[in-house]
PDB file of C-alpha atoms in Angstrom:
ATOM      1  CA  MET A   1       3.537  99.899  65.032  1.00 52.00           C
ATOM      2  CA  THR A   2       1.569 101.186  62.032  1.00 55.00           C
ATOM      3  CA  ILE A   3       3.654 104.345  61.626  1.00 47.00           C
ATOM      4  CA  ALA A   4       6.833 102.385  62.329  1.00 51.00           C
ATOM      5  CA  LYS A   5       6.212 100.182  59.312  1.00 50.00           C
ATOM      6  CA  LEU A   6       5.413 103.165  57.094  1.00 47.00           C
ATOM      7  CA  ARG A   7       8.339 105.347  58.097  1.00 51.00           C
ATOM      8  CA  ASN A   8      11.104 102.847  58.826  1.00 59.00           C
ATOM      9  CA  HIS A   9      11.876 103.749  62.430  1.00 75.00           C
ATOM     10  CA  PRO A  10      10.840 102.352  65.834  1.00 86.00           C
ATOM     11  CA  PHE A  11       7.574 103.676  67.229  1.00 88.00           C
ATOM     12  CA  LEU A  12       9.198 105.494  70.158  1.00 89.00           C
ATOM     13  CA  LEU A  13      11.558 107.522  67.960  1.00 88.00           C
ATOM     14  CA  LEU A  14       8.780 108.504  65.584  1.00 89.00           C
ATOM     15  CA  VAL A  15       6.562 109.691  68.446  1.00 91.00           C
ATOM     16  CA  LEU A  16       9.435 111.792  69.812  1.00 91.00           C
ATOM     17  CA  LYS A  17      10.233 113.230  66.385  1.00 90.00           C
ATOM     18  CA  ASP A  18       6.596 114.064  65.585  1.00 89.00           C
ATOM     19  CA  GLY A  19       6.054 115.585  69.002  1.00 89.00           C
ATOM     20  CA  GLU A  20       9.148 117.748  68.571  1.00 90.00           C
ATOM     21  CA  ASN A  21       8.128 118.866  65.068  1.00 90.00           C
ATOM     22  CA  ASP A  22       4.608 119.711  66.240  1.00 89.00           C
ATOM     23  CA  GLY A  23       5.928 121.751  69.138  1.00 90.00           C
ATOM     24  CA  TYR A  24       4.343 119.294  71.574  1.00 90.00           C
ATOM     25  CA  PHE A  25       7.724 118.551  73.188  1.00 91.00           C
ATOM     26  CA  THR A  26       9.897 121.485  74.244  1.00 90.00           C
ATOM     27  CA  ALA A  27      13.589 121.709  73.444  1.00 91.00           C
ATOM     28  CA  GLU A  28      14.352 121.164  77.141  1.00 92.00           C
ATOM     29  CA  PHE A  29      12.166 118.042  77.210  1.00 92.00           C
ATOM     30  CA  MET A  30      13.975 116.627  74.163  1.00 91.00           C
ATOM     31  CA  ARG A  31      17.383 117.416  75.643  1.00 89.00           C
ATOM     32  CA  LYS A  32      16.440 115.711  78.907  1.00 92.00           C
ATOM     33  CA  THR A  33      14.963 112.687  77.114  1.00 91.00           C
ATOM     34  CA  LYS A  34      18.084 112.221  74.969  1.00 87.00           C
ATOM     35  CA  GLN A  35      20.286 112.452  78.056  1.00 89.00           C
ATOM     36  CA  GLN A  36      18.129 109.885  79.855  1.00 89.00           C
ATOM     37  CA  LEU A  37      18.423 107.515  76.895  1.00 88.00           C
ATOM     38  CA  ILE A  38      22.204 107.956  76.899  1.00 85.00           C
ATOM     39  CA  ASP A  39      22.462 107.414  80.659  1.00 84.00           C
ATOM     40  CA  MET A  40      20.296 104.284  80.550  1.00 87.00           C
ATOM     41  CA  SER A  41      22.271 102.929  77.600  1.00 84.00           C
ATOM     42  CA  LEU A  42      25.565 103.315  79.434  1.00 81.00           C
ATOM     43  CA  ARG A  43      24.073 101.725  82.549  1.00 80.00           C
ATOM     44  CA  ILE A  44      22.774  98.750  80.546  1.00 83.00           C
ATOM     45  CA  ALA A  45      26.123  98.394  78.793  1.00 77.00           C
ATOM     46  CA  SER A  46      28.104  98.500  82.050  1.00 75.00           C
ATOM     47  CA  ASP A  47      25.817  96.043  83.835  1.00 76.00           C
ATOM     48  CA  ASN A  48      25.213  93.544  81.046  1.00 72.00           C
ATOM     49  CA  LEU A  49      27.832  94.031  78.343  1.00 67.00           C
ATOM     50  CA  SER A  50      31.501  94.812  77.928  1.00 61.00           C
ATOM     51  CA  ILE A  51      31.885  98.557  77.503  1.00 54.00           C
ATOM     52  CA  ILE A  52      35.460  98.164  76.294  1.00 52.00           C
ATOM     53  CA  TYR A  53      34.121  97.933  72.770  1.00 60.00           C
ATOM     54  CA  ALA A  54      32.214 100.711  71.041  1.00 59.00           C
ATOM     55  CA  ASP A  55      29.813  98.260  69.428  1.00 69.00           C
ATOM     56  CA  GLN A  56      28.805  97.094  72.893  1.00 75.00           C
ATOM     57  CA  ILE A  57      27.852 100.646  73.847  1.00 77.00           C
ATOM     58  CA  LYS A  58      25.826 100.778  70.653  1.00 82.00           C
ATOM     59  CA  LYS A  59      24.173  97.510  71.677  1.00 84.00           C
ATOM     60  CA  GLY A  60      23.356  99.047  75.057  1.00 86.00           C
ATOM     61  CA  CYS A  61      21.609 101.915  73.247  1.00 89.00           C
ATOM     62  CA  GLU A  62      19.638  99.425  71.168  1.00 90.00           C
ATOM     63  CA  ILE A  63      18.573  97.500  74.269  1.00 92.00           C
ATOM     64  CA  VAL A  64      17.347 100.697  75.935  1.00 92.00           C
ATOM     65  CA  LEU A  65      15.517 101.650  72.749  1.00 92.00           C
ATOM     66  CA  GLY A  66      13.935  98.198  72.534  1.00 94.00           C
ATOM     67  CA  MET A  67      12.848  98.117  76.172  1.00 95.00           C
ATOM     68  CA  SER A  68      11.505 101.686  76.036  1.00 94.00           C
ATOM     69  CA  ASN A  69       9.718 100.978  72.771  1.00 94.00           C
ATOM     70  CA  LEU A  70       8.131  97.845  74.217  1.00 96.00           C
ATOM     71  CA  GLY A  71       7.023  99.757  77.310  1.00 96.00           C
ATOM     72  CA  LEU A  72       5.547 102.649  75.352  1.00 95.00           C
ATOM     73  CA  LEU A  73       3.646 100.357  73.003  1.00 95.00           C
ATOM     74  CA  GLU A  74       2.302  98.452  75.982  1.00 94.00           C
ATOM     75  CA  LEU A  75       1.208 101.651  77.702  1.00 96.00           C
ATOM     76  CA  CYS A  76      -0.432 103.329  74.707  1.00 95.00           C
ATOM     77  CA  ASP A  77      -1.519 100.286  72.691  1.00 91.00           C
ATOM     78  CA  ASN A  78      -0.206 101.787  69.440  1.00 87.00           C
ATOM     79  CA  ASP A  79      -2.070 105.082  69.899  1.00 92.00           C
ATOM     80  CA  THR A  80       0.336 107.845  68.829  1.00 90.00           C
ATOM     81  CA  GLU A  81      -1.515 110.683  70.566  1.00 93.00           C
ATOM     82  CA  GLN A  82      -1.664 108.756  73.807  1.00 95.00           C
ATOM     83  CA  ALA A  83       2.013 107.864  73.360  1.00 94.00           C
ATOM     84  CA  LYS A  84       2.978 111.545  73.178  1.00 93.00           C
ATOM     85  CA  ALA A  85       0.944 112.294  76.281  1.00 95.00           C
ATOM     86  CA  ILE A  86       2.615 109.452  78.189  1.00 95.00           C
ATOM     87  CA  LEU A  87       6.088 110.631  77.190  1.00 94.00           C
ATOM     88  CA  LYS A  88       5.336 114.246  78.096  1.00 93.00           C
ATOM     89  CA  THR A  89       3.735 113.390  81.433  1.00 94.00           C
ATOM     90  CA  HIS A  90       5.915 110.503  82.626  1.00 95.00           C
ATOM     91  CA  GLY A  91       9.077 110.571  80.507  1.00 93.00           C
ATOM     92  CA  VAL A  92      11.064 107.935  78.681  1.00 93.00           C
ATOM     93  CA  VAL A  93      12.413 106.290  81.855  1.00 93.00           C
ATOM     94  CA  TYR A  94       8.817 105.429  82.755  1.00 95.00           C
ATOM     95  CA  CYS A  95       8.462 103.708  79.372  1.00 95.00           C
ATOM     96  CA  PHE A  96      11.735 101.840  79.855  1.00 94.00           C
ATOM     97  CA  ARG A  97      10.578 100.567  83.239  1.00 95.00           C
ATOM     98  CA  ALA A  98       7.293  99.390  81.714  1.00 96.00           C
ATOM     99  CA  GLY A  99       9.258  97.508  79.060  1.00 95.00           C
ATOM    100  CA  TRP A 100      11.589  96.024  81.649  1.00 95.00           C
ATOM    101  CA  ALA A 101       8.565  94.825  83.625  1.00 95.00           C
ATOM    102  CA  LYS A 102       7.397  92.936  80.542  1.00 95.00           C
ATOM    103  CA  TYR A 103      10.866  91.413  80.163  1.00 94.00           C
ATOM    104  CA  ALA A 104      10.838  90.410  83.845  1.00 93.00           C
ATOM    105  CA  GLN A 105       7.619  88.435  83.233  1.00 91.00           C
ATOM    106  CA  LEU A 106       9.823  85.688  81.842  1.00 92.00           C
ATOM    107  CA  LYS A 107      11.211  85.127  85.334  1.00 89.00           C
ATOM    108  CA  THR A 108       7.731  84.326  86.662  1.00 89.00           C
ATOM    109  CA  ILE A 109       7.474  81.522  84.110  1.00 87.00           C
ATOM    110  CA  SER A 110      10.783  79.956  85.063  1.00 79.00           C
ATOM    111  CA  ALA A 111      13.965  81.382  86.556  1.00 79.00           C
ATOM    112  CA  SER A 112      16.119  79.106  84.404  1.00 78.00           C
ATOM    113  CA  TYR A 113      14.205  80.120  81.280  1.00 83.00           C
ATOM    114  CA  PHE A 114      14.638  83.812  82.144  1.00 85.00           C
ATOM    115  CA  ASP A 115      18.381  83.276  82.551  1.00 84.00           C
ATOM    116  CA  SER A 116      18.537  81.605  79.133  1.00 84.00           C
ATOM    117  CA  ILE A 117      17.127  84.683  77.354  1.00 90.00           C
ATOM    118  CA  ALA A 118      19.924  87.131  76.567  1.00 89.00           C
ATOM    119  CA  ILE A 119      18.982  90.728  77.276  1.00 90.00           C
ATOM    120  CA  PHE A 120      20.128  91.760  73.797  1.00 88.00           C
ATOM    121  CA  SER A 121      17.194  89.764  72.431  1.00 93.00           C
ATOM    122  CA  TYR A 122      15.294  92.997  73.152  1.00 94.00           C
ATOM    123  CA  ALA A 123      17.726  95.250  71.285  1.00 92.00           C
ATOM    124  CA  LEU A 124      16.151  97.407  68.587  1.00 90.00           C
ATOM    125  CA  ALA A 125      18.209  99.131  65.892  1.00 88.00           C
ATOM    126  CA  ILE A 126      17.346 102.660  64.872  1.00 84.00           C
ATOM    127  CA  ASN A 127      15.859 101.491  61.564  1.00 82.00           C
ATOM    128  CA  ASP A 128      14.208  98.350  62.934  1.00 86.00           C
ATOM    129  CA  THR A 129      10.435  98.410  62.419  1.00 83.00           C
ATOM    130  CA  SER A 130       9.638  94.947  63.740  1.00 87.00           C
ATOM    131  CA  ASP A 131       6.925  94.690  66.392  1.00 89.00           C
ATOM    132  CA  ILE A 132       8.831  93.989  69.582  1.00 93.00           C
ATOM    133  CA  ARG A 133       5.565  93.044  71.294  1.00 94.00           C
ATOM    134  CA  LEU A 134       5.244  90.061  68.961  1.00 94.00           C
ATOM    135  CA  MET A 135       8.797  89.015  69.740  1.00 95.00           C
ATOM    136  CA  HIS A 136       8.113  89.273  73.469  1.00 95.00           C
ATOM    137  CA  ALA A 137       4.852  87.323  73.129  1.00 94.00           C
ATOM    138  CA  ALA A 138       6.727  84.563  71.269  1.00 94.00           C
ATOM    139  CA  LEU A 139       9.278  84.336  74.093  1.00 94.00           C
ATOM    140  CA  VAL A 140       6.486  84.166  76.677  1.00 93.00           C
ATOM    141  CA  ASN A 141       4.760  81.389  74.739  1.00 91.00           C
ATOM    142  CA  GLU A 142       8.032  79.506  74.369  1.00 89.00           C
ATOM    143  CA  GLY A 143       8.615  79.861  78.103  1.00 90.00           C
ATOM    144  CA  TYR A 144       5.214  78.428  78.968  1.00 89.00           C
ATOM    145  CA  GLN A 145       5.851  75.498  76.605  1.00 87.00           C
ATOM    146  CA  SER A 146       9.159  74.870  78.360  1.00 85.00           C
ATOM    147  CA  ALA A 147       7.491  75.067  81.777  1.00 86.00           C
ATOM    148  CA  LYS A 148       4.795  72.612  80.665  1.00 88.00           C
ATOM    149  CA  LEU A 149       7.450  70.165  79.459  1.00 89.00           C
ATOM    150  CA  LEU A 150       9.190  70.337  82.825  1.00 88.00           C
ATOM    151  CA  GLN A 151       5.908  69.750  84.672  1.00 89.00           C
ATOM    152  CA  VAL A 152       5.038  66.749  82.482  1.00 92.00           C
ATOM    153  CA  TYR A 153       8.553  65.398  83.008  1.00 91.00           C
ATOM    154  CA  LYS A 154       8.169  65.618  86.797  1.00 91.00           C
ATOM    155  CA  THR A 155       4.724  63.987  86.644  1.00 92.00           C
ATOM    156  CA  ILE A 156       5.883  60.970  84.620  1.00 93.00           C
ATOM    157  CA  ALA A 157       9.250  60.713  86.377  1.00 92.00           C
ATOM    158  CA  ALA A 158       7.517  60.511  89.763  1.00 91.00           C
ATOM    159  CA  SER A 159       6.288  57.034  88.760  1.00 91.00           C
ATOM    160  CA  TYR A 160       8.798  55.719  86.245  1.00 92.00           C
ATOM    161  CA  CYS A 161      12.194  57.180  87.129  1.00 91.00           C
ATOM    162  CA  ALA A 162      14.398  54.300  88.292  1.00 87.00           C
ATOM    163  CA  SER A 163      16.817  56.482  90.252  1.00 81.00           C
ATOM    164  CA  THR A 164      17.088  59.987  91.683  1.00 75.00           C
ATOM    165  CA  ILE A 165      15.378  62.537  89.442  1.00 76.00           C
ATOM    166  CA  LEU A 166      18.008  64.812  87.933  1.00 73.00           C
ATOM    167  CA  ILE A 167      16.333  67.684  86.122  1.00 74.00           C
ATOM    168  CA  ASP A 168      18.251  69.097  83.172  1.00 71.00           C
ATOM    169  CA  SER A 169      17.455  72.533  81.754  1.00 69.00           C
ATOM    170  CA  ASP A 170      18.025  71.299  78.192  1.00 79.00           C
ATOM    171  CA  GLU A 171      14.635  70.557  76.620  1.00 83.00           C
ATOM    172  CA  GLU A 172      16.059  67.900  74.297  1.00 87.00           C
ATOM    173  CA  VAL A 173      17.527  66.047  77.282  1.00 88.00           C
ATOM    174  CA  LEU A 174      14.175  66.248  79.093  1.00 90.00           C
ATOM    175  CA  LYS A 175      12.359  64.866  76.043  1.00 92.00           C
ATOM    176  CA  PHE A 176      14.913  62.064  75.676  1.00 93.00           C
ATOM    177  CA  GLU A 177      14.548  61.011  79.310  1.00 93.00           C
ATOM    178  CA  LEU A 178      10.786  61.412  79.216  1.00 94.00           C
ATOM    179  CA  GLN A 179      10.569  59.100  76.208  1.00 95.00           C
ATOM    180  CA  ARG A 180      12.558  56.465  78.113  1.00 94.00           C
ATOM    181  CA  PHE A 181      10.092  56.686  81.016  1.00 95.00           C
ATOM    182  CA  LEU A 182       7.168  56.271  78.632  1.00 96.00           C
ATOM    183  CA  ASN A 183       8.819  53.400  76.763  1.00 96.00           C
ATOM    184  CA  SER A 184       9.328  51.630  80.079  1.00 96.00           C
ATOM    185  CA  ALA A 185       5.680  52.139  81.025  1.00 96.00           C
ATOM    186  CA  ILE A 186       4.552  50.442  77.805  1.00 96.00           C
ATOM    187  CA  ALA A 187       7.196  47.720  78.038  1.00 96.00           C
ATOM    188  CA  LEU A 188       6.042  46.801  81.545  1.00 96.00           C
ATOM    189  CA  LEU A 189       2.443  46.619  80.348  1.00 96.00           C
ATOM    190  CA  LEU A 190       3.595  44.299  77.546  1.00 95.00           C
ATOM    191  CA  ILE A 191       4.499  41.685  80.142  1.00 95.00           C
ATOM    192  CA  ASP A 192       1.392  42.432  82.205  1.00 95.00           C
ATOM    193  CA  SER A 193       3.411  43.865  85.067  1.00 94.00           C
ATOM    194  CA  GLU A 194       1.938  46.373  87.488  1.00 91.00           C
ATOM    195  CA  LYS A 195       5.393  47.517  88.551  1.00 93.00           C
ATOM    196  CA  LYS A 196       6.607  51.015  87.658  1.00 93.00           C
ATOM    197  CA  THR A 197      10.294  50.210  87.165  1.00 92.00           C
ATOM    198  CA  PHE A 198      12.225  47.225  85.894  1.00 92.00           C
ATOM    199  CA  THR A 199      14.025  44.605  87.918  1.00 91.00           C
ATOM    200  CA  HIS A 200      16.485  42.159  86.375  1.00 89.00           C
ATOM    201  CA  SER A 201      13.857  39.399  86.306  1.00 91.00           C
ATOM    202  CA  LEU A 202      11.245  41.682  84.731  1.00 93.00           C
ATOM    203  CA  TYR A 203      13.705  42.721  82.051  1.00 92.00           C
ATOM    204  CA  GLN A 204      14.532  39.070  81.288  1.00 92.00           C
ATOM    205  CA  GLN A 205      10.794  38.379  81.112  1.00 93.00           C
ATOM    206  CA  LEU A 206      10.443  41.216  78.592  1.00 94.00           C
ATOM    207  CA  THR A 207      13.268  40.048  76.341  1.00 91.00           C
ATOM    208  CA  THR A 208      11.984  36.473  76.468  1.00 92.00           C
ATOM    209  CA  TYR A 209       8.551  37.671  75.410  1.00 93.00           C
ATOM    210  CA  LEU A 210       9.921  39.835  72.596  1.00 92.00           C
ATOM    211  CA  LEU A 211      12.183  37.103  71.224  1.00 90.00           C
ATOM    212  CA  SER A 212       9.608  34.315  71.448  1.00 90.00           C
ATOM    213  CA  THR A 213       6.535  36.147  70.132  1.00 91.00           C
ATOM    214  CA  GLU A 214       5.747  37.016  66.531  1.00 91.00           C
ATOM    215  CA  LYS A 215       6.409  40.685  65.945  1.00 89.00           C
ATOM    216  CA  GLU A 216       2.925  41.271  64.495  1.00 92.00           C
ATOM    217  CA  LEU A 217       1.391  40.061  67.758  1.00 94.00           C
ATOM    218  CA  VAL A 218       3.792  42.182  69.788  1.00 93.00           C
ATOM    219  CA  LEU A 219       2.946  45.286  67.762  1.00 94.00           C
ATOM    220  CA  ILE A 220      -0.780  44.654  68.197  1.00 95.00           C
ATOM    221  CA  LYS A 221      -0.336  44.346  71.949  1.00 96.00           C
ATOM    222  CA  ILE A 222       1.776  47.513  72.025  1.00 95.00           C
ATOM    223  CA  GLU A 223      -1.126  49.447  70.514  1.00 96.00           C
ATOM    224  CA  ARG A 224      -3.446  48.076  73.199  1.00 96.00           C
ATOM    225  CA  CYS A 225      -0.945  48.980  75.912  1.00 96.00           C
ATOM    226  CA  ILE A 226      -0.601  52.521  74.567  1.00 96.00           C
ATOM    227  CA  ILE A 227      -4.374  52.976  74.671  1.00 95.00           C
ATOM    228  CA  SER A 228      -4.549  51.567  78.187  1.00 95.00           C
ATOM    229  CA  PHE A 229      -1.700  53.794  79.376  1.00 96.00           C
ATOM    230  CA  THR A 230      -2.948  57.022  77.805  1.00 95.00           C
ATOM    231  CA  GLU A 231      -6.474  56.506  79.151  1.00 94.00           C
ATOM    232  CA  LYS A 232      -5.066  56.797  82.664  1.00 93.00           C
ATOM    233  CA  LEU A 233      -3.275  60.083  81.956  1.00 93.00           C
ATOM    234  CA  SER A 234      -4.896  63.395  82.814  1.00 92.00           C
ATOM    235  CA  ARG A 235      -6.339  65.279  79.869  1.00 92.00           C
ATOM    236  CA  LEU A 236      -3.700  68.016  80.102  1.00 89.00           C
ATOM    237  CA  THR A 237      -0.773  65.612  80.442  1.00 92.00           C
ATOM    238  CA  LYS A 238      -2.007  63.587  77.480  1.00 93.00           C
ATOM    239  CA  ALA A 239      -2.409  66.717  75.360  1.00 91.00           C
ATOM    240  CA  ASP A 240       1.064  67.982  76.277  1.00 90.00           C
ATOM    241  CA  LEU A 241       2.680  64.636  75.421  1.00 93.00           C
ATOM    242  CA  GLN A 242       0.814  64.433  72.128  1.00 92.00           C
ATOM    243  CA  ALA A 243       1.912  67.964  71.248  1.00 88.00           C
ATOM    244  CA  ILE A 244       5.565  66.915  71.369  1.00 90.00           C
ATOM    245  CA  ALA A 245       4.893  63.517  69.715  1.00 92.00           C
ATOM    246  CA  LEU A 246       5.988  61.432  72.706  1.00 93.00           C
ATOM    247  CA  LEU A 247       2.947  59.158  72.559  1.00 94.00           C
ATOM    248  CA  ASP A 248       3.799  57.883  69.066  1.00 93.00           C
ATOM    249  CA  PHE A 249       6.384  55.369  70.369  1.00 95.00           C
ATOM    250  CA  ASN A 250       7.988  55.143  66.929  1.00 92.00           C
ATOM    251  CA  GLU A 251      11.390  54.154  68.331  1.00 92.00           C
ATOM    252  CA  LEU A 252       9.928  51.323  70.417  1.00 93.00           C
ATOM    253  CA  LYS A 253       7.838  50.052  67.512  1.00 92.00           C
ATOM    254  CA  GLY A 254      10.809  50.326  65.164  1.00 91.00           C
ATOM    255  CA  ILE A 255      12.992  48.087  67.322  1.00 90.00           C
ATOM    256  CA  ILE A 256      10.212  45.511  67.588  1.00 89.00           C
ATOM    257  CA  HIS A 257       9.554  45.659  63.863  1.00 84.00           C
ATOM    258  CA  GLN A 258      13.132  45.005  62.790  1.00 81.00           C
ATOM    259  CA  GLN A 259      13.690  42.305  65.452  1.00 70.00           C
ATOM    260  CA  GLU A 260      17.482  42.493  65.066  1.00 71.00           C
ATOM    261  CA  ASN A 261      19.554  42.626  68.249  1.00 79.00           C
ATOM    262  CA  ILE A 262      16.455  43.357  70.316  1.00 84.00           C
ATOM    263  CA  ALA A 263      18.212  42.368  73.525  1.00 79.00           C
ATOM    264  CA  ILE A 264      20.856  45.039  72.881  1.00 81.00           C
ATOM    265  CA  TYR A 265      18.765  47.889  71.534  1.00 87.00           C
ATOM    266  CA  ILE A 266      15.693  47.601  73.739  1.00 90.00           C
ATOM    267  CA  GLN A 267      17.610  48.377  76.919  1.00 86.00           C
ATOM    268  CA  GLU A 268      18.981  51.571  75.351  1.00 89.00           C
ATOM    269  CA  ILE A 269      15.479  53.088  75.128  1.00 93.00           C
ATOM    270  CA  LEU A 270      14.215  51.984  78.531  1.00 93.00           C
ATOM    271  CA  GLU A 271      14.600  53.490  81.977  1.00 92.00           C
ATOM    272  CA  LEU A 272      16.579  50.861  83.870  1.00 89.00           C
ATOM    273  CA  PRO A 273      18.010  51.064  87.374  1.00 87.00           C
ATOM    274  CA  ILE A 274      21.813  51.252  87.368  1.00 83.00           C
ATOM    275  CA  THR A 275      22.004  47.933  89.184  1.00 80.00           C
ATOM    276  CA  VAL A 276      19.972  46.235  86.454  1.00 82.00           C
ATOM    277  CA  ALA A 277      22.058  47.815  83.688  1.00 77.00           C
ATOM    278  CA  ASN A 278      25.243  46.618  85.394  1.00 75.00           C
ATOM    279  CA  GLU A 279      23.895  43.080  85.746  1.00 75.00           C
ATOM    280  CA  LEU A 280      22.863  42.980  82.110  1.00 73.00           C
ATOM    281  CA  ASN A 281      26.224  44.137  80.813  1.00 67.00           C
ATOM    282  CA  ASP A 282      28.639  42.721  83.371  1.00 60.00           C
ATOM    283  CA  ASP A 283      29.989  46.233  83.515  1.00 52.00           C
ATOM    284  CA  PHE A 284      30.849  47.842  86.830  1.00 47.00           C
ATOM    285  CA  ASP A 285      30.571  51.322  85.351  1.00 48.00           C
ATOM    286  CA  GLY A 286      27.198  50.670  83.759  1.00 45.00           C
ATOM    287  CA  GLY A 287      26.166  51.114  80.156  1.00 45.00           C
ATOM    288  CA  TYR A 288      26.605  48.695  77.274  1.00 45.00           C
ATOM    289  CA  ASP A 289      30.171  48.583  75.975  1.00 47.00           C
ATOM    290  CA  PHE A 290      30.199  45.096  74.439  1.00 46.00           C
ATOM    291  CA  HIS A 291      32.372  43.941  77.374  1.00 47.00           C
ATOM    292  CA  ALA A 292      35.274  46.099  76.182  1.00 48.00           C
ATOM    293  CA  ASP A 293      36.480  46.828  79.717  1.00 47.00           C
ATOM    294  CA  ASP A 294      35.733  43.472  81.358  1.00 48.00           C
ATOM    295  CA  GLU A 295      39.426  42.695  81.790  1.00 51.00           C
ATOM    296  CA  ASP A 296      39.935  46.019  83.564  1.00 50.00           C
ATOM    297  CA  ASP A 297      36.903  45.322  85.755  1.00 48.00           C
ATOM    298  CA  ILE A 298      38.235  41.915  86.760  1.00 48.00           C
ATOM    299  CA  ALA A 299      41.726  43.288  87.349  1.00 52.00           C
ATOM    300  CA  TYR A 300      40.209  45.938  89.600  1.00 47.00           C
ATOM    301  CA  LEU A 301      38.661  43.260  91.799  1.00 46.00           C
ATOM    302  CA  ARG A 302      41.784  41.121  92.081  1.00 51.00           C
ATOM    303  CA  PRO A 303      43.894  41.738  95.194  1.00 50.00           C
ATOM    304  CA  ASP A 304      47.357  43.100  94.562  1.00 53.00           C
ATOM    305  CA  ALA A 305      49.999  40.384  94.186  1.00 47.00           C
ATOM    306  CA  SER A 306      51.938  40.024  97.386  1.00 41.00           C
TER     307      SER A 306
END
């Protein structure tokens, strides 16, 4: 990448140009290499893009350049002399395949994560000097973070999910649901329950405690419950949850601190079985709607007039 930064072109193109100027690469080698780049670009465009548009063919060329550049850099570790030897001995297709192998690493992290990364993320324009290895490393790191989140979600959900575990690929959704599981764990400890999920009676016990106890005392007990809960977590799980700030419990503490409409807001941040949510809201569809559809619910239960 050193010469790329100095001369404003991707590493692969500079190696080819220097090798041609030095007489290291023959005219036939250069002709063959250019044809291979063209063929691979058209293949990438036809398989992954819409070749109806000229700019898509250009994008196919940039993807091939990016993949080949990544592969060559990986093979030679930024050594220009070694890079020329690799190109002369093995050819540019060999470099492309090495780059594609790096790209395929994302699939080993998570199939869903691999599918979420568009192939044109690896496109490299002819005057692009950015280090594609750094970009790839960032994607790998992001993928591992995503995989860790999913694993933590499964670990916590195994104990605190009140219904069938439905795993969403959206990280924000996973964090939202995970926070509900954790809030429920602390809320159950607040009422000294050893249960992992709420029942209607346990929820009523919680709201009674919250409404009848001074908020300062509740907040003090919450801190004790958090310590007790986190001490039982594995070191890795605890570290992963701390890294995404899910052990702060700011939302739970905020509701307790303001003490307004606790009975309404507290259930929105807890993991409650559907049956409990329906009982709490007198709503056959579940969810709190301030009884807006109660008349429809009752009408649904009435037999048709004869």
